[in-house]
Coordinates of C-alpha atoms in Angstrom, one line a residue:
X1 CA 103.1 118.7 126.6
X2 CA 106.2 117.4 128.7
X3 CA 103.9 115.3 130.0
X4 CA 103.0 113.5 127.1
X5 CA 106.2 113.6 125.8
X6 CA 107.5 111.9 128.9
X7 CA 105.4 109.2 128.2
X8 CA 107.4 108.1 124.8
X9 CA 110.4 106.8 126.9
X10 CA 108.6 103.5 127.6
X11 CA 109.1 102.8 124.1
X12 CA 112.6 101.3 123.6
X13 CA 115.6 103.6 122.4
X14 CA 113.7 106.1 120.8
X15 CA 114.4 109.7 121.9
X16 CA 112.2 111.9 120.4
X17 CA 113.3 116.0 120.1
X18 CA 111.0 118.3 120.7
X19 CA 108.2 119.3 118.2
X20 CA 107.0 122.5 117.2
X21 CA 104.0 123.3 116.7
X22 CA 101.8 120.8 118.3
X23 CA 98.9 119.5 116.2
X24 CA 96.1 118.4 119.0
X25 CA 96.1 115.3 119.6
X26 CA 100.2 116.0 119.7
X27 CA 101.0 112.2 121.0
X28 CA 98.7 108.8 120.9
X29 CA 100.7 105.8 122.5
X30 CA 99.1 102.2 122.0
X31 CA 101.1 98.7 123.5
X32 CA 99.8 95.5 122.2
X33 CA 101.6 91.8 122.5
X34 CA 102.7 92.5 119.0
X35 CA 104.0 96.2 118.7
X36 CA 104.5 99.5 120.9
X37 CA 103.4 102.2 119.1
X38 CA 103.6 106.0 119.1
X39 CA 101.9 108.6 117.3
X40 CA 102.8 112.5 117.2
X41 CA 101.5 115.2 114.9
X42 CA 103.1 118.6 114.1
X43 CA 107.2 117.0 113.5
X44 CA 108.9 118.7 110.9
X45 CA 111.0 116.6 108.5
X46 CA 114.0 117.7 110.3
X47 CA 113.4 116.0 113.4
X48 CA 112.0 112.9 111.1
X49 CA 115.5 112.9 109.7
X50 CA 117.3 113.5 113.3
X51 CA 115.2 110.5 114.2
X52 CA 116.6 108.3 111.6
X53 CA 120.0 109.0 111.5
X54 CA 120.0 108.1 115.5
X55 CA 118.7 105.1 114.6
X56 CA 120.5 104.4 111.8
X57 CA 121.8 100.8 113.1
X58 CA 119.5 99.8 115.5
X59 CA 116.8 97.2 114.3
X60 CA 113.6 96.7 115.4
X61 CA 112.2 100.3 115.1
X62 CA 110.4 101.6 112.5
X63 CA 109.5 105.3 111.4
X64 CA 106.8 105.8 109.0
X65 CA 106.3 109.8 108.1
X66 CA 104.0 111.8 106.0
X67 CA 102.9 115.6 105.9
X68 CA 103.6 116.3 109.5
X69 CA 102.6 112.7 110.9
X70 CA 105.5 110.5 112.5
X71 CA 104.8 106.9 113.7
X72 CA 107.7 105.3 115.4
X73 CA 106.9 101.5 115.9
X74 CA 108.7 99.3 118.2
X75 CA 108.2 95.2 116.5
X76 CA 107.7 92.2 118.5
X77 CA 109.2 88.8 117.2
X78 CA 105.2 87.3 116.3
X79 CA 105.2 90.9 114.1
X80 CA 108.6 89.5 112.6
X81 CA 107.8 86.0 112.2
X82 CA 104.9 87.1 110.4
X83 CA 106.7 89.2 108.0
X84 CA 109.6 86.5 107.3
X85 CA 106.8 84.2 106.4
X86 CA 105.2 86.0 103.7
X87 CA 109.2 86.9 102.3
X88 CA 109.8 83.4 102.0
X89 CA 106.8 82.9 99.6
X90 CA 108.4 85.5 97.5
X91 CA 111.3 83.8 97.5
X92 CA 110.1 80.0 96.6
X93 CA 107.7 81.7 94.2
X94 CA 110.4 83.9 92.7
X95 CA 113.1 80.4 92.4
X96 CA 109.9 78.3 91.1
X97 CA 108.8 80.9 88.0
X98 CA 112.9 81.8 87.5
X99 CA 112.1 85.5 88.1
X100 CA 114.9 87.2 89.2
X101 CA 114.2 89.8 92.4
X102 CA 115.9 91.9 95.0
X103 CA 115.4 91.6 98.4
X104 CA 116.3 95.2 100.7
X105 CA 114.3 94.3 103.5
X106 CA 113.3 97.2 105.7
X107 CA 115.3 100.1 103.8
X108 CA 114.4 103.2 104.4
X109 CA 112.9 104.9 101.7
X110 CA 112.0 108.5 101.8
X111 CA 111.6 111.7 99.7
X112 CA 111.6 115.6 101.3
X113 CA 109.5 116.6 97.9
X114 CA 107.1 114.3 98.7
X115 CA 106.8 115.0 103.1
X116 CA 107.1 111.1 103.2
X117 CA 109.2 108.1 104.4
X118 CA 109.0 104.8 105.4
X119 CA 110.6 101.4 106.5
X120 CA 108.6 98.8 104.7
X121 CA 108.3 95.5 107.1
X122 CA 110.0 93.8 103.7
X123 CA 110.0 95.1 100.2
X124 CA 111.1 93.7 96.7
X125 CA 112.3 95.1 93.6
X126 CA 111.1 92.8 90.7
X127 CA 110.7 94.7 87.3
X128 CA 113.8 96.6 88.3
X129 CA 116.2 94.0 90.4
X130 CA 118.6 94.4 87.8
X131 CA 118.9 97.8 87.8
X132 CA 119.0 98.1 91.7
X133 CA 121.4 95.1 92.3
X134 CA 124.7 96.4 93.7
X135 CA 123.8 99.8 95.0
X136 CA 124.5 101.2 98.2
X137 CA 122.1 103.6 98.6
X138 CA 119.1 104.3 96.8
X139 CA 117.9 108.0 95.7
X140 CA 113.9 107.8 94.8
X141 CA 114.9 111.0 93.0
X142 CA 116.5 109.2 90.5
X143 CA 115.9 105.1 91.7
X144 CA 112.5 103.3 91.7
X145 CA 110.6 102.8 94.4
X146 CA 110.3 98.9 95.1
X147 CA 107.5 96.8 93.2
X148 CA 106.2 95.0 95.7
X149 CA 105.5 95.9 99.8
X150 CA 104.5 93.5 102.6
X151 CA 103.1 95.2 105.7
X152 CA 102.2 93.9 108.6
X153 CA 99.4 95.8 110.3
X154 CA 97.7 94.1 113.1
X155 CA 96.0 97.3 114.9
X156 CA 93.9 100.0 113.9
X157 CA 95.5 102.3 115.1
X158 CA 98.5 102.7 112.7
X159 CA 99.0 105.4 110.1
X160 CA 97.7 104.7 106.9
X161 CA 100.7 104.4 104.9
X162 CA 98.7 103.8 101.6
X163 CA 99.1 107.4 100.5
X164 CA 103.2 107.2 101.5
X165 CA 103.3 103.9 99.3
X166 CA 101.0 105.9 96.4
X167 CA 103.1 108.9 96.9
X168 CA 106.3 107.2 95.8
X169 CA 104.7 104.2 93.4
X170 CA 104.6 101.6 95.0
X171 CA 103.0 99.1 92.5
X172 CA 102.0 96.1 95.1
X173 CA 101.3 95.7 98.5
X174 CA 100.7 92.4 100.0
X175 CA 99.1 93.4 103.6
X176 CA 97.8 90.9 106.4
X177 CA 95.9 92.6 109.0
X178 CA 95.8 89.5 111.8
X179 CA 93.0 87.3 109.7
X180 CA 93.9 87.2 106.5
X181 CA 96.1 88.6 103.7
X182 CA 95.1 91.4 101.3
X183 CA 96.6 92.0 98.1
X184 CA 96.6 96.0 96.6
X185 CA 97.8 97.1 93.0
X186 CA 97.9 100.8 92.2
X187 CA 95.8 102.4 89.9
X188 CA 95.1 105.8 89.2
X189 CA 97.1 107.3 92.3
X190 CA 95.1 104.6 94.6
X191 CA 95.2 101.7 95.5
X192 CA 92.7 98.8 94.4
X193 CA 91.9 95.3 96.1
X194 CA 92.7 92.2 93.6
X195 CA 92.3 88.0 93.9
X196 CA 96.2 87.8 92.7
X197 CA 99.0 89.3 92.1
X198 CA 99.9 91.1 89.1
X199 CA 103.2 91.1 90.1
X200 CA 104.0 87.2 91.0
X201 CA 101.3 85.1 89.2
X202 CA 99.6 82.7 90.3
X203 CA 99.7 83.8 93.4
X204 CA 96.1 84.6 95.2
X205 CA 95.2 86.4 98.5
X206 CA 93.3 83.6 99.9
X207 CA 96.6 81.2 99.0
X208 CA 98.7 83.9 100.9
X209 CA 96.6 84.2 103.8
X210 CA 96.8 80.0 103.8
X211 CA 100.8 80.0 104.1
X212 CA 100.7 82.6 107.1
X213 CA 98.2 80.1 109.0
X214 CA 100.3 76.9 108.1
X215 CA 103.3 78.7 108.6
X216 CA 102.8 79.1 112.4
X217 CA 101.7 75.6 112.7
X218 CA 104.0 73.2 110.3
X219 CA 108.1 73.0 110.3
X220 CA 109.9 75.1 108.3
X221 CA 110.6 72.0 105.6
X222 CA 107.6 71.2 105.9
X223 CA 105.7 74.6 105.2
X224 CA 108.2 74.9 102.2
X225 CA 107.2 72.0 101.2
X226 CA 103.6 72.6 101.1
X227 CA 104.2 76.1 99.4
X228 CA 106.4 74.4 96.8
X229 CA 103.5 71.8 95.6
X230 CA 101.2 74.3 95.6
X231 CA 103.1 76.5 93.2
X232 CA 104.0 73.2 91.3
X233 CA 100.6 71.9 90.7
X234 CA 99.3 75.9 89.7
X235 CA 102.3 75.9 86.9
X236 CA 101.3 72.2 85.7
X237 CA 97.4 73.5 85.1

């Protein structure tokens, strides 16, 4: 058990406190050019909670927790460049159809009720910006959970956070798995593939998964641009 746990220190700043009981396989590590990732089985929500107040301030890392399963993720900038493409087409398309959002990033979100927690790669509150707009902290006792989830998820071998984004209703997720982007509406506790969004019309999956190509290819003006017209010319139809 040391060591595997030895092995977690060649993931950046994350100190992880002992676990008890192990659940075989107790650790599964995985590097790729676009994440370092770690996987460990049997933590209690204590040490989930330890984990996150050490890391309060430090960006970068992400924790993702349900029922026993922690996933500590260390982000490359391609992971982050990825992300910050697919929030900027929430934005235009939020300025363009006058809808008014709120943009909290990677906040953690968690509930002990629940056993689960996560750090979205960018999240937005739409139905509810209003009501979130201002606050400090947000209680998912008493707050909603955020309408709309982008995640990032270029290897296989990450937890499934479906059930953590179900768990704590999570209407939306736009998700882009290195090909193409995939968009997911609740229904019924699960969560069901869709052409659009429900949540940002006119929006479609295969127009989503064309912005991430043209973003790593065009300038910045330029991609804006391009997403611009093509909202423009969807509203004129």
């Amino acid at each position: 058990m040391c060591a595997q746990l030895a092995q977690i220190q060649a993931i950046p700043e994350v100190a992880v406190p002992p676990i008890s009981p192990p659940v075989a396989p107790p650790v599964s590590i995985q590097t790729s050019e676009t994440i370092q990732h770690v996987m460990l089985h049997g933590v209690s929500w204590h040490t989930y909670e330890s984990l996150l107040s050490e890391h309060n301030e430090k960006s970068g890392t992400h924790f993702a927790y349900h029922k026993g399963t922690l996933e500590i993720m260390v982000l490359s900038p391609k992971h982050e460049s990825l992300k910050q493409t697919l929030s900027y087409v929430v934005d235009v398309l939020a300025e363009e159809l006058d809808i008014d959002i709120q943009d909290l990033g990677s906040t953690t979100f968690r509930r002990e009720d629940l056993s689960s927690g996560f750090e979205p790669d960018s999240c937005f509150y739409i139905q509810s910006a209003a009501e979130i707009r201002g606050k400090s902290e947000i209680d998912l006792t008493v707050d909603p959970s955020p309408e709309l989830i982008i995640e990032i998820d270029l290897t296989s071998f990450s937890l499934d956070k479906f059930p953590i984004f179900a768990a704590l209703g999570v209407q939306e997720v736009w998700r882009y798995d290195g090909e193409s982007v995939l968009i997911y509406t609740l229904s019924g506790g699960e969560y069901v593939e869709q052409p659009s969004s429900t949540l940002l019309e006119p929006v479609t999956a295969a127009a989503l998964t064309d912005f991430v190509a043209s973003g790593q290819q065009l300038t910045r003006p330029q991609w804006l641009r391009q997403v611009r017209d093509w909202i423009q010319n969807r509203l004129e139809k």
